[in-house]
Tab-separated table of C-alpha atoms in Angstrom:
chain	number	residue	atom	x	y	z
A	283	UNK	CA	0.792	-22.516	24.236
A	284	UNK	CA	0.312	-23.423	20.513
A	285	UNK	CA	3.027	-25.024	19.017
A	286	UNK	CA	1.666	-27.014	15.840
A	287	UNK	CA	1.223	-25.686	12.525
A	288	UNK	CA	-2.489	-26.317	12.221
A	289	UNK	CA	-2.998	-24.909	15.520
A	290	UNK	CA	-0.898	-21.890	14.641
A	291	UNK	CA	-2.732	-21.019	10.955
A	292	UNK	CA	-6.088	-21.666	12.661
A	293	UNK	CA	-6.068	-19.353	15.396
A	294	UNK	CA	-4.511	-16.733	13.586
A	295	UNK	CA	-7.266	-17.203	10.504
A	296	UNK	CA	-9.691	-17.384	13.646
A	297	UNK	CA	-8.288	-13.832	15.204
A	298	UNK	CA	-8.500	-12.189	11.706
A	299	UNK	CA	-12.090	-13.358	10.832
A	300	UNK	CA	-13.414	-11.985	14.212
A	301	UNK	CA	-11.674	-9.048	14.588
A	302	UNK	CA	-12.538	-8.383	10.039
A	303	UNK	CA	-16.003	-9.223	11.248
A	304	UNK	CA	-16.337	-6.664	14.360
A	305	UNK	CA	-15.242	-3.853	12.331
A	306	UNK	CA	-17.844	-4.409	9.674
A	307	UNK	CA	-20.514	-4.798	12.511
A	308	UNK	CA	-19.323	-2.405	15.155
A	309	UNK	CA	-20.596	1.720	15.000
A	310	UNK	CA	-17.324	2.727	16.989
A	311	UNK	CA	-15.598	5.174	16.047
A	312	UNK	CA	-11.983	3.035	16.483
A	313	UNK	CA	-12.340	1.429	13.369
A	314	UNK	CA	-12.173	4.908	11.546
A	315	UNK	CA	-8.848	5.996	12.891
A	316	UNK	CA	-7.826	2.350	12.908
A	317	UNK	CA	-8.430	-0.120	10.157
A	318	UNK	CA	-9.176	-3.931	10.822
A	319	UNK	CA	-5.918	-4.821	9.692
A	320	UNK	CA	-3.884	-2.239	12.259
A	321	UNK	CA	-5.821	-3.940	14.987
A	322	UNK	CA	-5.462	-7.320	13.246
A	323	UNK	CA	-1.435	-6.425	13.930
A	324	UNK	CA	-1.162	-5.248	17.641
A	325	UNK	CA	-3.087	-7.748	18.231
A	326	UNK	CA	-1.638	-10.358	17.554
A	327	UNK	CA	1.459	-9.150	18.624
A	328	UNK	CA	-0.039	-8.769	22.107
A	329	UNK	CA	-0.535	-12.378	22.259
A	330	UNK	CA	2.340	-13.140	20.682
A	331	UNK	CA	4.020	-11.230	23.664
A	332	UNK	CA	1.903	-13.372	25.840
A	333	UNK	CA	3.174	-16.614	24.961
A	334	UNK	CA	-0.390	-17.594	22.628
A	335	UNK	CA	2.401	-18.937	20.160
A	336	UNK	CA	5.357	-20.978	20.516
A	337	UNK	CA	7.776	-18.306	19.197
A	338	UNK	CA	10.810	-20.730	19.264
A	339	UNK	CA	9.162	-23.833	17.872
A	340	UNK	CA	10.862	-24.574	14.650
A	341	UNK	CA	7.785	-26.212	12.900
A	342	UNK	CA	6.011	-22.997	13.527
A	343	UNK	CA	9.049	-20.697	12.159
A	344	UNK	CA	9.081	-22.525	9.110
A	345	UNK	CA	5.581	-22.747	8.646
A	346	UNK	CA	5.453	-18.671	9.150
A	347	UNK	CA	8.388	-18.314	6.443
A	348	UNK	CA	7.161	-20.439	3.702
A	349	UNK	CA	3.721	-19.086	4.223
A	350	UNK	CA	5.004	-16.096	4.016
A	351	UNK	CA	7.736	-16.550	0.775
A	352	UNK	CA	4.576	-18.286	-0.900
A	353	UNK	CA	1.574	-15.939	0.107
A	354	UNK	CA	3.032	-12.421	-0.958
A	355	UNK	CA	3.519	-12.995	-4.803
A	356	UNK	CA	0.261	-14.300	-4.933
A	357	UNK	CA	-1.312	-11.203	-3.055
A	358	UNK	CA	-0.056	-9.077	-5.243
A	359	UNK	CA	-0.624	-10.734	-8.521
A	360	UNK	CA	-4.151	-10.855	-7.410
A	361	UNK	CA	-3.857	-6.858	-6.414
A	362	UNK	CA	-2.655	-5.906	-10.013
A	363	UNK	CA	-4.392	-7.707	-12.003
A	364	UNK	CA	-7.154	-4.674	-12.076
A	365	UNK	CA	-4.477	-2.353	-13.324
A	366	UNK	CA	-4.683	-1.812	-17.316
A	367	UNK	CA	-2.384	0.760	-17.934
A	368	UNK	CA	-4.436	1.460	-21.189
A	369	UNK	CA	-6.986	3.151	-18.693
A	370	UNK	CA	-4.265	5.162	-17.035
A	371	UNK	CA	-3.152	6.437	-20.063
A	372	UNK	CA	-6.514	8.142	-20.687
A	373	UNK	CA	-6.157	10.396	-17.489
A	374	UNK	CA	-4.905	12.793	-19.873
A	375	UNK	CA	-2.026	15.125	-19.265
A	376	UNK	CA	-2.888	16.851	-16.382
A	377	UNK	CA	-4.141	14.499	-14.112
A	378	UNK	CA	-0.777	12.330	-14.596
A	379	UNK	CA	1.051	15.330	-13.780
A	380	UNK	CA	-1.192	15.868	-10.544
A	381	UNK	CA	-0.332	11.871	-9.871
A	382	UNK	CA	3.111	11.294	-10.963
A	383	UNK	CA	3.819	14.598	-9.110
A	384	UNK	CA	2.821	13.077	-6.148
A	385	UNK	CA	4.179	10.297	-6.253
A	386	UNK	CA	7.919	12.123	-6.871
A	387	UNK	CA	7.160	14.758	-4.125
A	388	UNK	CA	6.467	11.833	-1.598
A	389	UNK	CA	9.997	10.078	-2.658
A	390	UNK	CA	12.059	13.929	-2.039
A	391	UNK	CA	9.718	14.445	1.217
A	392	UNK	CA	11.343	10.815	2.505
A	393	UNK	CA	14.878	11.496	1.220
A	394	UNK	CA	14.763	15.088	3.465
A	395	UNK	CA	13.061	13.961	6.252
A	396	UNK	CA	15.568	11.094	5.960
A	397	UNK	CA	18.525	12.967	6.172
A	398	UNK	CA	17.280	15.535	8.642
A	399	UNK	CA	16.014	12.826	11.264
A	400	UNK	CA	15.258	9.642	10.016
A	401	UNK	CA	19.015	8.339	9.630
A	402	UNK	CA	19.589	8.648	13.179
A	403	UNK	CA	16.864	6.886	14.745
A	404	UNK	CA	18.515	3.103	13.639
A	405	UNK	CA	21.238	1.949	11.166
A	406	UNK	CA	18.169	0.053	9.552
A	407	UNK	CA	15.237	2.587	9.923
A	408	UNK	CA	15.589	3.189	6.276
A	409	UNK	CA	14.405	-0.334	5.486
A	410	UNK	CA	11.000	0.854	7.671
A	411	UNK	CA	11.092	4.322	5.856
A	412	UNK	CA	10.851	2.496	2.423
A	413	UNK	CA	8.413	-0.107	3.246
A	414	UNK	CA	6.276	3.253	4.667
A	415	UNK	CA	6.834	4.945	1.463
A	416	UNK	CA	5.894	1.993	-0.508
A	417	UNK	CA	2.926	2.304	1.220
A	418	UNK	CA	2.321	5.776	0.716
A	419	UNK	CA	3.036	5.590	-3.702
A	420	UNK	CA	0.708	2.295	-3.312
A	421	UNK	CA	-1.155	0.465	-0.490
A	422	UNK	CA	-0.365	-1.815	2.465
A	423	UNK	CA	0.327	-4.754	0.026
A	424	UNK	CA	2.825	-2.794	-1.844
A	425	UNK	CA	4.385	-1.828	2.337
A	426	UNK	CA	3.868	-5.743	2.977
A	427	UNK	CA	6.230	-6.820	-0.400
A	428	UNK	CA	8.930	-3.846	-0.128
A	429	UNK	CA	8.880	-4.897	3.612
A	430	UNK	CA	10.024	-8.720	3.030
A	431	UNK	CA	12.058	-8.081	0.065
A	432	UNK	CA	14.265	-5.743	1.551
A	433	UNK	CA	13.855	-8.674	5.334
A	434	UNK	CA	12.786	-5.427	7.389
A	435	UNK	CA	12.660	-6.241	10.788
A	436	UNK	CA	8.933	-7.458	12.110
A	437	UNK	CA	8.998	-5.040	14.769
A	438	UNK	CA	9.255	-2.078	12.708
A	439	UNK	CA	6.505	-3.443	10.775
A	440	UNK	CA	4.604	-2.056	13.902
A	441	UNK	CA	5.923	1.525	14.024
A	442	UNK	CA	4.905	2.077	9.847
A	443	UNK	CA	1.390	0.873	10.470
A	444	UNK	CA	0.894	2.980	13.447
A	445	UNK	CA	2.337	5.781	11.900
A	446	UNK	CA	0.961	5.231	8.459
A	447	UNK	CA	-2.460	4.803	10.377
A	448	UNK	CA	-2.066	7.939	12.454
A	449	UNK	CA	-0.735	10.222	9.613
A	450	UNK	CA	-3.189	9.400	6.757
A	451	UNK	CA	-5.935	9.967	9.499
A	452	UNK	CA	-4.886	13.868	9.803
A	453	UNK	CA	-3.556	14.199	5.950
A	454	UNK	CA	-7.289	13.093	4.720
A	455	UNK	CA	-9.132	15.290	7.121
A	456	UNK	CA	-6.584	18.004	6.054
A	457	UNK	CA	-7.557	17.101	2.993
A	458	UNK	CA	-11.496	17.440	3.510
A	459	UNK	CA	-10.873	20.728	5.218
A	460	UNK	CA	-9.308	22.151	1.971
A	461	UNK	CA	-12.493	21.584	-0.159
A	462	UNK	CA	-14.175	25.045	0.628
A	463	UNK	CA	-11.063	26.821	-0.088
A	464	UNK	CA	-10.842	25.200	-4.010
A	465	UNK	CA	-12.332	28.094	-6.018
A	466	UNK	CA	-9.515	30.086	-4.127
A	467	UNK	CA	-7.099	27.926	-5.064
A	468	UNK	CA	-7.179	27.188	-8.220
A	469	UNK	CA	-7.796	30.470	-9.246
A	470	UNK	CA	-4.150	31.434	-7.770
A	471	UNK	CA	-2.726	28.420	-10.216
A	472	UNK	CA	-4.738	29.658	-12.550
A	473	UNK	CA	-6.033	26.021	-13.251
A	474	UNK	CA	-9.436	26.806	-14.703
A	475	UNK	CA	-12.428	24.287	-14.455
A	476	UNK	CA	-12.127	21.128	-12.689
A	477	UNK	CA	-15.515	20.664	-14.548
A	478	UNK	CA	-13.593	21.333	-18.259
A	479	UNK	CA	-11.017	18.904	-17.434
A	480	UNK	CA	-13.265	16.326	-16.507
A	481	UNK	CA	-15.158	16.392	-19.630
A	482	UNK	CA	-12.105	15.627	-21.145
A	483	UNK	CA	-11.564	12.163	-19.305
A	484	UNK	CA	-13.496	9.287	-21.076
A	485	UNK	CA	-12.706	6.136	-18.370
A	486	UNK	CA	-14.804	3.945	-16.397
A	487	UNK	CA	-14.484	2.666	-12.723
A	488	UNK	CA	-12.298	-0.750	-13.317
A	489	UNK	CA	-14.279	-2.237	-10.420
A	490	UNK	CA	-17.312	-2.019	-12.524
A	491	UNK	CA	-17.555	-5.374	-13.815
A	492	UNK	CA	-20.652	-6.925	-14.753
A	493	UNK	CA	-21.557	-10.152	-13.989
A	494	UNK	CA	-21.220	-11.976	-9.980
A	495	UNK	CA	-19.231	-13.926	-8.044
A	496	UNK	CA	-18.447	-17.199	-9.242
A	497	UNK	CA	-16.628	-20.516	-8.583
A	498	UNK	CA	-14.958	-20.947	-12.238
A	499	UNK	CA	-13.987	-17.413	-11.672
A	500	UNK	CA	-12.195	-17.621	-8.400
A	501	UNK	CA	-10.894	-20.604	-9.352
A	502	UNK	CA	-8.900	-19.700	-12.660
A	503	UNK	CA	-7.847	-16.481	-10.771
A	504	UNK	CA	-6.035	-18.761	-7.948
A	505	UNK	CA	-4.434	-20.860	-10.233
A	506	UNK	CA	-3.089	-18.281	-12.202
A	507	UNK	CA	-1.723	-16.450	-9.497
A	508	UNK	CA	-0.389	-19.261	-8.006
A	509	UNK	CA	1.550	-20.333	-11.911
A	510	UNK	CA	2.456	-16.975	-12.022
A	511	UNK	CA	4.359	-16.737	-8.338
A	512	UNK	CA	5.791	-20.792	-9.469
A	513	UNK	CA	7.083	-19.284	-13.117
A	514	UNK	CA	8.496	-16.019	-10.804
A	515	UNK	CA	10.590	-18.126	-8.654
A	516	UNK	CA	12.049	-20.582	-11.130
A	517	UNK	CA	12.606	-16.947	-13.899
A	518	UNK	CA	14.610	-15.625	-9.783
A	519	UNK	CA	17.215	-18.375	-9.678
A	520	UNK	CA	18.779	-17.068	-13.455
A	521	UNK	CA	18.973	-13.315	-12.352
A	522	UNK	CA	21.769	-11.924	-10.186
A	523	UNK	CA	21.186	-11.405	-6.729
A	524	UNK	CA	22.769	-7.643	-5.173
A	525	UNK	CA	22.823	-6.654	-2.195
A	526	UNK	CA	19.666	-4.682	-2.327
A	527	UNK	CA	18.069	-6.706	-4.844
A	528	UNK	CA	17.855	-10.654	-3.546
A	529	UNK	CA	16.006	-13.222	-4.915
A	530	UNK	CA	12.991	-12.920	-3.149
A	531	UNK	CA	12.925	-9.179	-4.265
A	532	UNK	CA	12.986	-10.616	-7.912
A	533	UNK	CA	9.989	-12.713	-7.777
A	534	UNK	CA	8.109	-9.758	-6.588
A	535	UNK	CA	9.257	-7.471	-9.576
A	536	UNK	CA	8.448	-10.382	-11.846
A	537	UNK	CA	4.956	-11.134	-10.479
A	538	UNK	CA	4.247	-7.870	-10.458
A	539	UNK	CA	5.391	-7.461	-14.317
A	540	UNK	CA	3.290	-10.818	-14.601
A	541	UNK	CA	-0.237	-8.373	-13.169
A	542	UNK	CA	0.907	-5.940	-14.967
A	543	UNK	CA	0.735	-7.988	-18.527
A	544	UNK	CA	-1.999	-10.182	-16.814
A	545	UNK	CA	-4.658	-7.088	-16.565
A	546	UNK	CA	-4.982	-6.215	-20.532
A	547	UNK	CA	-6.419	-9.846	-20.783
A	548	UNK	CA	-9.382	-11.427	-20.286
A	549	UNK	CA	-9.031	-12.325	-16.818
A	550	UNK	CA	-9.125	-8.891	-15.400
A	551	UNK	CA	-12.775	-9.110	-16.153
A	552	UNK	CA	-13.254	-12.155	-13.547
A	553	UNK	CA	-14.822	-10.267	-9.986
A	554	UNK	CA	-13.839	-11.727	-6.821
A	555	UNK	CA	-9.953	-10.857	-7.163
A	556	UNK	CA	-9.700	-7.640	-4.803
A	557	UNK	CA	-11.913	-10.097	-2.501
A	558	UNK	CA	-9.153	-13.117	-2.372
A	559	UNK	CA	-6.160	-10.501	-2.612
A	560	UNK	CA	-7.621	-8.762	0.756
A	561	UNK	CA	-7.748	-12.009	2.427
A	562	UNK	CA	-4.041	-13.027	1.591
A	563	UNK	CA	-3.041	-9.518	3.179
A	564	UNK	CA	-5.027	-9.456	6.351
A	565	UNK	CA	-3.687	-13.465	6.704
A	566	UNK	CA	0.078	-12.475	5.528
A	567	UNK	CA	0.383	-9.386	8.410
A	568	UNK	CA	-0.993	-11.406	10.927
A	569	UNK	CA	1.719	-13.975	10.207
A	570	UNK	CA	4.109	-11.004	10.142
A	571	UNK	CA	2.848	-9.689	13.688
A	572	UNK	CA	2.693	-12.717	15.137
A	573	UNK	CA	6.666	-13.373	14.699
A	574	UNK	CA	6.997	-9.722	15.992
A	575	UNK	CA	7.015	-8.191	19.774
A	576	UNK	CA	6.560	-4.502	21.715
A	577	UNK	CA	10.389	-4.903	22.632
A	578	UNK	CA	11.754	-1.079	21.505
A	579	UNK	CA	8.292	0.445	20.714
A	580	UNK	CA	9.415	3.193	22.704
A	581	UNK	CA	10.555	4.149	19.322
A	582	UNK	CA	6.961	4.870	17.855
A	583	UNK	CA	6.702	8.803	18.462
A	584	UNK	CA	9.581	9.484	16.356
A	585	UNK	CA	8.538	7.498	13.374
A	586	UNK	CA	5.029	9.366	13.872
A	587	UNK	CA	6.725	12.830	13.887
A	588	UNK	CA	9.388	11.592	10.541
A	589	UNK	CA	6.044	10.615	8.908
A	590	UNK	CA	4.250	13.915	9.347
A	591	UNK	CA	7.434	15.645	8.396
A	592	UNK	CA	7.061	13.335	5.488
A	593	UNK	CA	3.596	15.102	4.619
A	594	UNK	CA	4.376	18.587	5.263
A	595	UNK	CA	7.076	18.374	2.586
A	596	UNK	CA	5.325	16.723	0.577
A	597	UNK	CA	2.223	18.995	0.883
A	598	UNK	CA	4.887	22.073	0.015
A	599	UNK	CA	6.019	20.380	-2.935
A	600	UNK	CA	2.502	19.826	-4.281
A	601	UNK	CA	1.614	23.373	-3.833
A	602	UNK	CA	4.727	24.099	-5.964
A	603	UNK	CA	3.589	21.743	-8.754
A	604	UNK	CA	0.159	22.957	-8.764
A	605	UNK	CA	1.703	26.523	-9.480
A	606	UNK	CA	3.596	25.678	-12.220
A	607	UNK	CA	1.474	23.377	-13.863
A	608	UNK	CA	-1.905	25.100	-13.100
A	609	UNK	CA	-4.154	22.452	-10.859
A	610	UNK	CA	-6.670	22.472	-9.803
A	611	UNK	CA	-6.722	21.790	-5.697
A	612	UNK	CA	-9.028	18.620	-6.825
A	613	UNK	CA	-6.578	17.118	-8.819
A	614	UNK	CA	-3.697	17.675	-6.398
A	615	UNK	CA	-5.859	16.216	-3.209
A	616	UNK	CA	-6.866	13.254	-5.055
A	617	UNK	CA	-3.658	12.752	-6.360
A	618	UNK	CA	-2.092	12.714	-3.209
A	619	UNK	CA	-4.600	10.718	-1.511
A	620	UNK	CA	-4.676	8.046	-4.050
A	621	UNK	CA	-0.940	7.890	-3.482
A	622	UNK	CA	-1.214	7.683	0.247
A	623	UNK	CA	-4.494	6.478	1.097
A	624	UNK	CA	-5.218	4.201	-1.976
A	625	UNK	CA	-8.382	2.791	-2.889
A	626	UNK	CA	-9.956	3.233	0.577
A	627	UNK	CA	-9.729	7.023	0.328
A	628	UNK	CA	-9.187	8.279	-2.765
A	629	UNK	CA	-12.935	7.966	-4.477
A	630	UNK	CA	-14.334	9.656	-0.858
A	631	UNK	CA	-12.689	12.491	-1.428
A	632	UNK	CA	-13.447	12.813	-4.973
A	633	UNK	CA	-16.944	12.246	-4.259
A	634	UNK	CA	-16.629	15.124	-2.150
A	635	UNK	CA	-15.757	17.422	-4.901
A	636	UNK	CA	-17.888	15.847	-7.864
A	637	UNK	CA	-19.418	12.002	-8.327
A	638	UNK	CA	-17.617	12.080	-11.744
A	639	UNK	CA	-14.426	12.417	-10.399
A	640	UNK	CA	-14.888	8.853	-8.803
A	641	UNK	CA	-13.682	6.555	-11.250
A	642	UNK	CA	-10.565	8.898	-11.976
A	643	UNK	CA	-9.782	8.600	-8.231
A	644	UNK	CA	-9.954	4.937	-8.555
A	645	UNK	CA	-7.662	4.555	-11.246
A	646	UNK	CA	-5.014	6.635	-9.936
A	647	UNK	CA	-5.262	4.159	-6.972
A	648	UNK	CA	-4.840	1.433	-8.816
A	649	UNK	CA	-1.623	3.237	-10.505
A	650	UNK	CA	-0.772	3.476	-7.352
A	651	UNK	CA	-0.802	-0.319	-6.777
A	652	UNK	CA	1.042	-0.988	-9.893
A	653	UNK	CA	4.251	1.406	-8.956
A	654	UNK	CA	4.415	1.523	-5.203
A	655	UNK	CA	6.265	-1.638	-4.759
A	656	UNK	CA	9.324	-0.358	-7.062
A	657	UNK	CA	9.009	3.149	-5.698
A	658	UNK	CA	9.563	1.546	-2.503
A	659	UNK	CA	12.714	-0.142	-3.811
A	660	UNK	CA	13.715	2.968	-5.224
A	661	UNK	CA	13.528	4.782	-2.071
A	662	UNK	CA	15.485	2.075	-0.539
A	663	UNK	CA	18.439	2.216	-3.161
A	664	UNK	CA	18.548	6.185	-2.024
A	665	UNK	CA	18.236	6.226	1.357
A	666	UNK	CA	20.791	2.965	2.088
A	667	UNK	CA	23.307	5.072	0.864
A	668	UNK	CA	22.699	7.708	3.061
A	669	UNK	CA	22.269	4.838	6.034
A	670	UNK	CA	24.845	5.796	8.948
């Protein structure tokens, strides 16, 4: 039984690296319905179940806290910096309709499902419901920060990624399945062209920066991420604390303001950050899992079925939107799936429909990563109040 710090980082660095390293090597067809970092989470809460860890050593509590207090503002400076909002302002009308849409529909689709279902599962399921919907405006980093700020229990942290997994496996091949009916589609909304719209849109893919991977690089990009999470927590002592909105929850919204101001400089140009940001998330969840257990997973159907509830509402709603704004079915599916699935998903589909959608479907993503975290919050400030 590990019950040292040293002992406790290493092997869970050691369990990450192997298990990062079989998914990029393995042909299986689990890694498709389940990303490294899903795995990464049950685990290590398998062994944690097992007794790997220590669970009630206090050196390796307080190691997992601080780790995890420091870690997260880092992460997500790191995450943001790529997101100019000069680029997203070139998207053009239409195409933020087609996002912010989204992004709205998938905040209603929660509050109904939560008042229908969701309410009665737990008096705190709506602190899982909001990390999930975090997660579904933004990423899993944007999940990971609404998920400590709002100190969601660890073990729901296991029902949102198995049923964020699960239902962005069916919404993108939903999604997929749709393409053949576009010309159908869109000429109901009477959207016109995806091609004429496109045309329109003068932006290039953000992750298209010349020039390689370098040591300077990464190591500005550290320190400023690391100044930027110091200046967040001394800036988090002067602001009042509620009872949604603690102090941890205000160095997030202040590092986050930090990559948001950070990305129109210079060092948004440095490569290497989505690299460094990934590993801080893989490391941060296994820290989360490994403080978690399977005690109550019984539970895990009924998130699955609230998050699928989530989608069909949210799928209704688009429909609506599309009508009444006239979009096309491309700009609505990549909306959506920016929103949901993030940079992982978004471009794939786009490439589906045309290559020169691409680099819009990235920069909704990264939108995505730059609003998630507050929608998240904002989902929480609704749904506590409907809390039983």
């Amino acid at each position: 039984m590990i019950s040292t710090s040293l002992s406790y980082i290493s092997s869970l660095l050691i369990i990450c690296s192997l298990i990062v390293l079989l998914s990029s090597k393995s042909k299986s067809k689990l890694f498709e319905y389940f990303p490294a970092i899903v795995i990464i989470y049950f685990v290590i809460v398998l062994l944690s179940a097992m007794g790997f860890w220590d669970s009630k050593s206090s050196e390796i509590i307080q190691t997992r806290s601080q780790l995890q207090d420091l870690i997260l503002p880092v992460m997500l400076f790191l995450m943001l910096i790529r997101c100019d909002i000069r680029v997203v302002i070139k998207l053009g009308r239409k195409l933020l309709i087609a996002f912010f849409g989204a992004t709205v529909s998938i905040i209603i689709a929660f509050v109904i499902m939560y008042l229908t279902v969701g309410k009665y599962i737990s008096p705190d399921a709506w602190k899982g419901f909001s990390a999930l919907s975090a997660s579904w405006m933004g990423g899993t980093g944007n999940m990971v920060a609404v998920k400590q700020a709002l100190g969601t229990p660890d073990n729901q942290m296991g029902y949102i990624l198995l049923t964020d997994s699960i239902s962005y496996s069916i919404w993108f091949a939903f999604l997929f399945a749709l393409i053949s009916r576009a010309n159908i589609f869109d000429k109901w909304t009477k959207a016109g062209c995806i091609e004429e719209h496109i045309s329109k849109v003068d932006i290039n893919n953000p992750y298209d920066v010349k020039g390689d991977i370098n040591f300077v690089g990464i190591f500005v990009l550290i320190a400023m991420a690391f100044t930027a999470t110091d200046i967040a927590k001394i800036l988090s002592s002067y602001l009042p604390a509620t009872d949604l909105i603690s102090a941890k929850t205000w160095i997030i919204l202040l590092v986050t303001l930090f990559g948001f101001v950070g990305a129109m400089t210079p060092i948004a140009k440095i490569r290497s950050d989505s690299i460094i940001a990934s590993i801080f998330l893989y490391f941060l969840v296994a820290l989360i899992a490994s403080g978690s257990s399977f005690k109550g997973f019984s539970q895990a159907p009924i998130y699955i079925v609230c998050g699928l509830m989530v989608l069909v509402i949210h799928a209704i709603l688009m429909v609506i939107i599309a009508k009444i704004f006239r979009l096309n079915l491309a700009m609505c599916s990549i909306a959506s799936l920016a929103n949901i699935g993030g940079i992982a998903g978004a471009p794939i589909l786009a490439s589906a429909y045309t290559r020169s959608l691409v680099s819009i479907a990235v920069v909704m993503a990264l939108l995505g990563f730059l609003i998630g975290t507050q929608g998240g919050l904002i989902v929480a400030k609704i749904l506590s109040g409907f809390a039983v």
